[in-house]
Coordinates of C-alpha atoms in Angstrom, one line a residue:
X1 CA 10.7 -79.3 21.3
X2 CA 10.8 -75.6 19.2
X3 CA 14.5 -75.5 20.1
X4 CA 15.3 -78.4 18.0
X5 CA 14.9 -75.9 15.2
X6 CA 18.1 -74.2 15.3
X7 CA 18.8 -70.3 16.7
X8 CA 15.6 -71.0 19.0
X9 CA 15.9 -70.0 22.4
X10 CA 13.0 -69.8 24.9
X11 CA 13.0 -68.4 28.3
X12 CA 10.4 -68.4 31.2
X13 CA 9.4 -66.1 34.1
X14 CA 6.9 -66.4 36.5
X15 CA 5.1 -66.2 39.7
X16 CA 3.0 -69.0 41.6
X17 CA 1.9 -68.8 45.2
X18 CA 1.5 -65.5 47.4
X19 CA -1.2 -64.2 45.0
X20 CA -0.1 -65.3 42.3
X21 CA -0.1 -67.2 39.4
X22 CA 0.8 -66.2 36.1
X23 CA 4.1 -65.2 33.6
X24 CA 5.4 -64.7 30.4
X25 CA 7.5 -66.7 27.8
X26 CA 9.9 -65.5 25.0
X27 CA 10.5 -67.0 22.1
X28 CA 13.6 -65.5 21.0
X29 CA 15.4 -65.6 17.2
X30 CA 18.7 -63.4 18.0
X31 CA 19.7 -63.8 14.8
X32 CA 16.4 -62.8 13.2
X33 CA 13.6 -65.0 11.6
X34 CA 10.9 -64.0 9.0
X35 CA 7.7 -63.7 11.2
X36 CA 3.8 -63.9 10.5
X37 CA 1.0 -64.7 12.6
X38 CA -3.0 -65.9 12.3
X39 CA -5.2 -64.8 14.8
X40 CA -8.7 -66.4 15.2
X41 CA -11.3 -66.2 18.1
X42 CA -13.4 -63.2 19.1
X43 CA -11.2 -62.0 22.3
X44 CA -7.8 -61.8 20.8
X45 CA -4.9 -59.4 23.2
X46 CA -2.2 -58.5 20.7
X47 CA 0.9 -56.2 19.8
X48 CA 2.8 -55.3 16.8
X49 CA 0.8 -58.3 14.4
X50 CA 0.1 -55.5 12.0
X51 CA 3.6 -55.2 10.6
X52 CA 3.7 -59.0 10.0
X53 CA 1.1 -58.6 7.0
X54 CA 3.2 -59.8 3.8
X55 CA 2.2 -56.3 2.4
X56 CA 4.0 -54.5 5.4
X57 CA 7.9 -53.1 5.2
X58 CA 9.3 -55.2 8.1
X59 CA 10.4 -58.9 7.3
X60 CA 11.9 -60.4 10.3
X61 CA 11.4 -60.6 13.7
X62 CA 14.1 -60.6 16.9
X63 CA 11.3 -62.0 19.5
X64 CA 8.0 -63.4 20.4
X65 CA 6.2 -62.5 23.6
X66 CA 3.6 -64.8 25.3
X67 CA 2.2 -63.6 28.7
X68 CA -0.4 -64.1 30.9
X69 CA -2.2 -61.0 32.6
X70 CA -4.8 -60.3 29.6
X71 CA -4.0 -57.1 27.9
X72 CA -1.5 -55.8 30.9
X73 CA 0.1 -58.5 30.3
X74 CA 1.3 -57.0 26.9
X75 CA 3.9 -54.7 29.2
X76 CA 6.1 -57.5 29.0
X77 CA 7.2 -57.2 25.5
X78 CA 8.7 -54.0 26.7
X79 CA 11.3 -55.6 29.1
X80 CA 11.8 -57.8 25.6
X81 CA 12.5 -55.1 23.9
X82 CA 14.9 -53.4 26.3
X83 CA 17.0 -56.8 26.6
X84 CA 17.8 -56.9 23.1
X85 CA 18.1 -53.2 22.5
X86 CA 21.0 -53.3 25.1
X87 CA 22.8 -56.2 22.8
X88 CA 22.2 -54.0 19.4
X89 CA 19.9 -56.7 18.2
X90 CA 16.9 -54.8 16.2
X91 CA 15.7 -53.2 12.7
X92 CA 18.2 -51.1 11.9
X93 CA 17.1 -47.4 11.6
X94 CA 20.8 -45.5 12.2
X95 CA 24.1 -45.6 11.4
X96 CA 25.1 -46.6 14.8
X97 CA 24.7 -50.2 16.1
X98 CA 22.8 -48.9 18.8
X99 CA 20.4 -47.3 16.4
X100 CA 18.1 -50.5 16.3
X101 CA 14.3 -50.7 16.8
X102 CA 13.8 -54.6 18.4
X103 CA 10.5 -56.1 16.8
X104 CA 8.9 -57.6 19.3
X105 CA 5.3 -58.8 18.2
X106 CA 3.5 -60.5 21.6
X107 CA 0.4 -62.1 22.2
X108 CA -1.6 -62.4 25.8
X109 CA -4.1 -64.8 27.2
X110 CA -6.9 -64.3 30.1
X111 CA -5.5 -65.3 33.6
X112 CA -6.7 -62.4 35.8
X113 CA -8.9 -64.6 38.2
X114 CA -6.1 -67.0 39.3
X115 CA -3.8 -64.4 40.7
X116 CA -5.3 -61.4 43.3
X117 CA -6.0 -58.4 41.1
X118 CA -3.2 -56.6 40.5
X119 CA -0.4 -58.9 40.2
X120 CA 0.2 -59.3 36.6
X121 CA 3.3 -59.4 34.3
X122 CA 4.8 -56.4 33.9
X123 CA 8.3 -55.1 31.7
X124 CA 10.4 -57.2 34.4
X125 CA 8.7 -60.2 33.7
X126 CA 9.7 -60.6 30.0
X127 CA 13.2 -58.9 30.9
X128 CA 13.6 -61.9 33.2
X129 CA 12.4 -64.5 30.5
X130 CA 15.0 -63.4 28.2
X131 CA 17.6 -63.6 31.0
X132 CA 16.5 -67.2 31.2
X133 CA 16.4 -68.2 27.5
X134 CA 18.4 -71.4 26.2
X135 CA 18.6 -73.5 23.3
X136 CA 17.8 -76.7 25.2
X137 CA 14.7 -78.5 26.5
X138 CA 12.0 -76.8 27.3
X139 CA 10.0 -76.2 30.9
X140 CA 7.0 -77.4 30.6
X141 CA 3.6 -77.3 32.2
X142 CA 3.0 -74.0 35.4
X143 CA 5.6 -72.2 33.7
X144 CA 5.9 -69.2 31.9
X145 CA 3.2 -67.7 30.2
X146 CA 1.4 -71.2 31.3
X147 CA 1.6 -70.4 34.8
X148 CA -2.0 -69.3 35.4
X149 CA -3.3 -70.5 32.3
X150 CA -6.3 -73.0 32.5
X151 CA -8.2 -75.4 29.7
X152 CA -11.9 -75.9 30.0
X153 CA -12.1 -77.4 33.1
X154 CA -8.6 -78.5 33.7
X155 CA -5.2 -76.4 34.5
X156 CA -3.3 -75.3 31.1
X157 CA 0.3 -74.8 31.0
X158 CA 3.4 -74.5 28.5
X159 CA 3.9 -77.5 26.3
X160 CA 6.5 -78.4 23.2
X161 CA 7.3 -80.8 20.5
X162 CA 9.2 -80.8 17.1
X163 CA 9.2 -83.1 14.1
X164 CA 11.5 -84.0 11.3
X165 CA 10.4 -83.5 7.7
X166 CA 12.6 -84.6 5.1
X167 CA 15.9 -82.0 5.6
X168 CA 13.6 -79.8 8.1
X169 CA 12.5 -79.4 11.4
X170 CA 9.2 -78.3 12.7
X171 CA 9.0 -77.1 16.3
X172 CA 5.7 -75.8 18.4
X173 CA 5.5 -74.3 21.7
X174 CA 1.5 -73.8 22.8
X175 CA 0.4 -72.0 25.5
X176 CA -3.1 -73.8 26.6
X177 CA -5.7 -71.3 28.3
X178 CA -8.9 -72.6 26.1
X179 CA -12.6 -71.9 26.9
X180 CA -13.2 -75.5 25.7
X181 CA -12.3 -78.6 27.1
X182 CA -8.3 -80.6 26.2
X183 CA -10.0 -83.9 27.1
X184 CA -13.6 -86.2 27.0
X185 CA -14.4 -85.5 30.7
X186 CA -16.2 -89.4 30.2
X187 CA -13.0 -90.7 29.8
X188 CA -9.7 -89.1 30.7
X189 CA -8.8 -89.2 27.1
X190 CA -7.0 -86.4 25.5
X191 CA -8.8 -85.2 21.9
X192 CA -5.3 -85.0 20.5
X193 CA -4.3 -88.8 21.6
X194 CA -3.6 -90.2 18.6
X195 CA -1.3 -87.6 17.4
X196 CA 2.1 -88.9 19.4
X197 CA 2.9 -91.0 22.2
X198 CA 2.7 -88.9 25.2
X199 CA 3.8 -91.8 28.0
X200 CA 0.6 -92.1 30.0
X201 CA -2.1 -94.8 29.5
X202 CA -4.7 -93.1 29.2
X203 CA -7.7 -93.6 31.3
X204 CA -11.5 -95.0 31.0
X205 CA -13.6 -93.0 33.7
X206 CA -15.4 -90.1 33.7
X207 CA -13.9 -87.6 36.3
X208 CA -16.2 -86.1 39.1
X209 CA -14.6 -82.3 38.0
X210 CA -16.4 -79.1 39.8
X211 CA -17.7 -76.8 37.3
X212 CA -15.9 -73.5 36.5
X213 CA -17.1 -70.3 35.2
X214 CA -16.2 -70.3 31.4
X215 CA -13.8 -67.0 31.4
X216 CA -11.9 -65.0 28.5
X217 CA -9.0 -67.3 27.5
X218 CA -6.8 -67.6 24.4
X219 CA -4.3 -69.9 23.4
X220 CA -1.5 -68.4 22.2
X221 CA 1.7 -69.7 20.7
X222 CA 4.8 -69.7 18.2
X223 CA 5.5 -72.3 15.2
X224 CA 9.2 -72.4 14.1
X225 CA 10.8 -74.2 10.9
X226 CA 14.3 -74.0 9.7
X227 CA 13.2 -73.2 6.6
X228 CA 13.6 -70.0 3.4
X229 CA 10.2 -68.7 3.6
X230 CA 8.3 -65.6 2.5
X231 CA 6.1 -63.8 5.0
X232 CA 3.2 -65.2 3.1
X233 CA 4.6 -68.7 3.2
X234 CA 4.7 -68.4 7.1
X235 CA 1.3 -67.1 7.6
X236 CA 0.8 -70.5 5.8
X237 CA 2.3 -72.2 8.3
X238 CA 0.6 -70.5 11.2
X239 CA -2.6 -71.1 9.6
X240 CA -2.2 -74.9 10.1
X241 CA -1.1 -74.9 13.7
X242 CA -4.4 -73.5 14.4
X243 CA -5.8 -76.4 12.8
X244 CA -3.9 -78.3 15.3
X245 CA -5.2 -76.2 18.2
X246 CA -8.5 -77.0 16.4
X247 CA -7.8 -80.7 16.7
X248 CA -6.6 -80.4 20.6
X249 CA -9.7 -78.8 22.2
X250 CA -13.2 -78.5 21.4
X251 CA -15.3 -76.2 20.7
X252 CA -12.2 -73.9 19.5
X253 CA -11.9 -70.0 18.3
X254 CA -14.7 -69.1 20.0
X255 CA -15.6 -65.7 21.3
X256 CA -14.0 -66.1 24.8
X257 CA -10.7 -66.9 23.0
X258 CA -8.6 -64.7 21.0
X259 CA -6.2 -67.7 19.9
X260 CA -3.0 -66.1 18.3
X261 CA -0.2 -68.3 16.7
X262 CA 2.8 -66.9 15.5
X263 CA 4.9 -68.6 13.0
X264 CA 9.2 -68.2 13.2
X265 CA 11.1 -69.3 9.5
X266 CA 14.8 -69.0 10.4
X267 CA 15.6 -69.4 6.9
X268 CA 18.5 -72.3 7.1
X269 CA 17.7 -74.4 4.3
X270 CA 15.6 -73.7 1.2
X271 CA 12.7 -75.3 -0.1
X272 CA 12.8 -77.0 -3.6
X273 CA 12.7 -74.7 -6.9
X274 CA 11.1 -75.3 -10.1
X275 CA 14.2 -76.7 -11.5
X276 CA 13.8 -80.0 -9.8
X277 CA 12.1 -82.9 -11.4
X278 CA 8.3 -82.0 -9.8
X279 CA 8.8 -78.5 -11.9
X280 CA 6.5 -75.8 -10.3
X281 CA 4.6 -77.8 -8.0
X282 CA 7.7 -78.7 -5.8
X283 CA 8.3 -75.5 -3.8
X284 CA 4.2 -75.6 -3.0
X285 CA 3.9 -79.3 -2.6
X286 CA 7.4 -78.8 0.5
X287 CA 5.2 -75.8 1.8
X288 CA 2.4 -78.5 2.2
X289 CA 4.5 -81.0 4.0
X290 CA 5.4 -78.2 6.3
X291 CA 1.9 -77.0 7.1
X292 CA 0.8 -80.5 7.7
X293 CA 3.6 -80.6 10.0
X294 CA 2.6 -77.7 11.9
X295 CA -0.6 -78.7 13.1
X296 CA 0.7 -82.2 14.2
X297 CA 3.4 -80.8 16.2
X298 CA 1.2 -77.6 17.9
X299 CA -1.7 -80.4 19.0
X300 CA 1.0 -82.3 20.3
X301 CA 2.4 -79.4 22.0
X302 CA -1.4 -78.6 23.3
X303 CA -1.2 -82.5 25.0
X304 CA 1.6 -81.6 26.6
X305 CA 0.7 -79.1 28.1
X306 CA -2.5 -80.5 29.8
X307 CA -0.1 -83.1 30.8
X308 CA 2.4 -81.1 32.1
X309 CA 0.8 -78.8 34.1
X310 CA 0.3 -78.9 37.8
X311 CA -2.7 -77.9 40.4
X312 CA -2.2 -73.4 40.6
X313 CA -5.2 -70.9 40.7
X314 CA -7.6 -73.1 42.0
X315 CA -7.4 -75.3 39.1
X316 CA -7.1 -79.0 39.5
X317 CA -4.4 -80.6 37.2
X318 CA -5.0 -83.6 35.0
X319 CA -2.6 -85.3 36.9
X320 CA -4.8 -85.0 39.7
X321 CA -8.0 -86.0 38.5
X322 CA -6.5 -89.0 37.0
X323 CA -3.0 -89.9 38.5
X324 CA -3.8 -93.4 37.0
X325 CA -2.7 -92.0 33.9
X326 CA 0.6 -91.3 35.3
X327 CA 1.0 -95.1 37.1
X328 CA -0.6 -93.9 40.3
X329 CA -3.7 -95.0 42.6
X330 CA -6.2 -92.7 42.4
X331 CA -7.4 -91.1 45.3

């Protein structure tokens, strides 16, 4: 999962049931990690993605935000903010420890029409997702940002996964609220199958699925490495995992999304120099391996979240519509 890169934490908070069904997830770095992002898709909901340009004074980041609610959602990042601003944690613009401005860049997706109009993340929500923010496994599936998310004609959710590379680690968390479709609705195969073992068999019938009204979406997420890079480097890497999301549903980055991934580079071991035997072409050709990585690990974190996710909004789950999958009889 992304907290098998070290200093990772996520948290989750949401609401399901009552009128409701949506949240928001924080990816949170308290020691700091060099941040960049790559935003594709014609409907994007963002905050604070300016300052992550390479050109731009600020190099790390403290947080990343993920809700649900479309762009009211983006309060959240406010109750982010406020968390870590009570523990001095910031850019520092004072003498004081207090005197700290938390940089919180945040991202939202389109869940409006699975919760009754009104109830939508707010400041408390990402407050509350920090409260809950460990280093271990993560919650998958209606969680989080993922709780009223949906994909094509399926119910989205929060998934994870991680991947070794040489001395570093690669870790994806993907928030799955696509206008296209995770799976080939003729089979019950995942697009992304082939990239991991995901412990289902997957099926070989078309599923009788009742059409839904394509609405705005977005997937939205956060890469993480343990790796020394530049803000330009990371962008890299964030690039790539949108290759991934590419991979996982189809069409992608269309006009209804506003796909955002965010990429974390904590900085804990350093990538090869030119003093090596490869010469110039080693730090490039580890930046490669990386990337590569990256859009493995965030279509793999797309499958898991299909998988994950359970019936919410009026959305049937996969593992509904083909329990066989799971080992069940259908029906």
């Amino acid at each position: 999962m992304i907290t098998d890169v070290p200093g990772v934490l996520v948290g989750h908070h949401e609401r399901v049931g009552d009128g409701w069904a949506t949240g928001t997830t924080v990816v949170l770095v308290p020691e700091g990690a060099v941040g960049a992002v790559d935003q594709r898709g014609g409907a994007p909901g963002t905050r604070e993605t300016n300052l992550l340009e390479p050109e731009n004074l600020v190099q790390r980041v403290n947080a990343i935000c993920l809700s649900g609610g479309s762009a009211y959602g983006l309060a959240a990042a406010d109750g982010v903010m406020r968390w870590l601003s009570e523990r001095n944690l910031g850019f520092p613009v004072g003498t004081q420890p207090h005197e700290v401005v938390p940089i919180v860049p945040a991202a939202v997706l389109f869940d409006l029409p699975r919760s009754e109009w009104g109830n939508r993340p707010d400041a408390s929500f990402g407050y509350a997702a920090c409260d809950a923010a460990v280093a271990g496994p993560v919650a998958q599936g209606t969680v989080g940002a993922g709780a009223g998310a949906a994909v094509g004609s399926l119910k989205g959710g929060i998934g994870s996964a991680s991947e070794v590379v040489g001395e570093f680690t690669v870790g994806a968390l993907a928030a799955v609220n696509a206008a296209g479709e995770a799976v080939d609705l003729t089979t019950g195969r995942a697009y992304a199958a082939d990239h991991g073992d995901f412990g289902v068999q997957w099926p070989s019938r078309a599923a009788d699925l009742p059409s839904r009204r394509t609405d705005l979406n977005t997937t939205i997420g956060v890469v993480a490495v343990d790796a020394a890079l530049s803000k330009a480097e990371a962008r890299r890497i964030a690039v790539a995992a949108q290759d991934g999301l590419a991979r996982a549903v189809r069409p992608a980055h269309t006009m209804f999304d506003g796909d955002t991934v965010f990429a974390l580079a904590t900085g804990a071991h350093e990538l090869p120099d030119a003093s090596g035997p490869f010469g110039a072409a080693a730090r490039p050709a580890a930046l490669d391996a990386l990337c590569s990585a990256a859009a493995r690990v965030f279509a793999r974190a797309m499958v898991h979240g299909l998988l994950a996710a359970t019936t919410a909004g009026g959305v049937p789950a996969y593992r509904d519509v083909w329990p066989e999958a799971f080992g069940q009889r259908p029906g």
